[in-house]
Short mmCIF file of C-alpha atoms and ligand atoms in Angstrom, two decimals:
data_model
loop_
_atom_site.label_atom_id
_atom_site.label_comp_id
_atom_site.label_asym_id
_atom_site.label_seq_id
_atom_site.Cartn_x
_atom_site.Cartn_y
_atom_site.Cartn_z
CA MET A 912 -13.67 -10.26 1.86
CA ALA A 913 -11.17 -9.67 4.60
CA GLU A 914 -9.92 -6.24 5.54
CA CYS A 915 -6.17 -5.69 5.53
CA GLU A 916 -4.57 -6.41 8.90
CA CYS A 917 -2.52 -3.22 8.49
CA LEU A 918 -5.49 -0.83 8.60
CA PRO A 919 -4.87 0.68 12.07
CA GLY A 920 -1.27 1.73 11.42
CA CYS A 921 -1.24 2.28 7.67
CA PRO A 922 -0.38 5.88 6.68
CA PHE A 923 -2.25 5.52 3.40
CA PHE A 924 -5.46 4.22 4.92
CA ASN A 925 -5.37 6.83 7.68
CA ASP A 926 -4.68 9.75 5.30
CA ARG A 927 -1.26 10.51 6.73
CA MET A 928 0.59 10.60 3.42
CA LYS A 929 1.70 13.91 1.91
CA GLU A 930 -0.53 13.67 -1.13
CA LYS A 931 -4.00 12.21 -1.29
CA PRO A 932 -4.72 10.94 -4.79
CA ALA A 933 -8.15 11.49 -6.27
CA MET A 934 -8.45 7.73 -6.52
CA SER A 935 -7.72 7.34 -2.82
CA GLN A 936 -11.14 6.07 -1.80
CA ILE A 937 -11.23 3.64 -4.73
CA TYR A 938 -7.86 2.21 -3.65
CA LYS A 939 -9.08 1.91 -0.07
CA ASN A 940 -12.20 0.09 -1.16
CA ARG A 941 -10.23 -2.23 -3.41
CA TYR A 942 -7.02 -2.95 -1.49
CA CYS A 943 -7.64 -2.08 2.13
CA LEU A 944 -11.27 -3.09 2.58
CA GLY A 945 -12.02 -5.25 -0.45
CA GLY A 946 -9.70 -8.15 0.21
CA GLU A 947 -7.01 -7.32 -2.36
CA ASN A 948 -4.34 -6.37 0.15
CA GLN A 949 -2.00 -9.04 -1.22
CA LYS A 950 -1.89 -6.97 -4.42
CA CYS A 951 -1.15 -3.71 -2.58
CA ALA A 952 2.33 -2.30 -3.21
CA ARG A 953 2.67 -1.17 0.41
CA HIS A 954 1.59 -4.56 1.67
CA MET A 955 4.06 -6.33 -0.62
CA ILE A 956 6.99 -4.36 0.81
CA LYS A 957 5.79 -4.75 4.37
CA ALA A 958 5.47 -8.51 3.97
CA ALA A 959 8.98 -8.79 2.52
CA PHE A 960 10.96 -6.29 4.60
CA GLY A 961 8.81 -5.07 7.50
CA SER A 962 6.64 -1.99 7.95
CA ASP A 963 9.58 0.33 8.67
CA LYS A 964 10.89 -0.32 5.16
CA VAL A 965 7.73 0.76 3.31
CA PRO A 966 8.50 4.05 1.49
CA MET A 967 6.35 6.86 2.89
CA ASP A 968 5.27 7.91 -0.59
CA LEU A 969 4.36 4.47 -1.94
CA TYR A 970 0.72 4.10 -2.98
CA PRO A 971 -1.16 0.80 -3.12
CA ASN A 972 -1.39 0.83 -6.90
CA GLN A 973 2.38 1.30 -7.42
CA VAL A 974 2.98 -2.39 -7.78
CA GLU A 975 5.70 -1.96 -10.40
CA THR A 976 7.71 0.19 -7.99
CA ALA A 977 7.24 -2.45 -5.30
CA ARG A 978 8.41 -5.17 -7.68
CA GLN A 979 11.53 -3.17 -8.48
CA LEU A 980 12.30 -2.74 -4.78
CA LEU A 981 11.79 -6.46 -4.23
CA ALA A 982 14.02 -7.31 -7.21
CA LYS A 983 16.82 -5.09 -5.85
CA SER A 984 16.87 -7.05 -2.62
CA VAL A 985 17.80 -10.39 -4.24
S1 SF4 B 995 -4.01 -2.72 1.73
FE1 SF4 B 995 -2.09 -1.57 1.61
S2 SF4 B 995 -2.66 0.57 1.83
FE2 SF4 B 995 -4.38 -0.67 2.56
S3 SF4 B 995 -4.11 -0.87 4.77
FE3 SF4 B 995 -3.13 -2.63 3.78
S4 SF4 B 995 -1.00 -2.04 3.52
FE4 SF4 B 995 -2.18 -0.16 3.88
#
């Protein structure tokens, strides 16, 4: 499975977000390293609007929040 192309600059993957959820390593294994980056909330926003538009506090599993942000843009 392919790693996410965003790994080097991603605040979540590099532990630069304010909070570090207990599930952090599980999310990294699943989304960042396990090939499910297309299902990552951060990746969804980056793909649609660019990396500067990804909310700093958005976690990979917050897909519903990402969907709402995407819906607002149309
Ligand atoms: S899968 Fe999501 S959280 Fe992980 S590196 Fe890619 S954009 Fe960042």
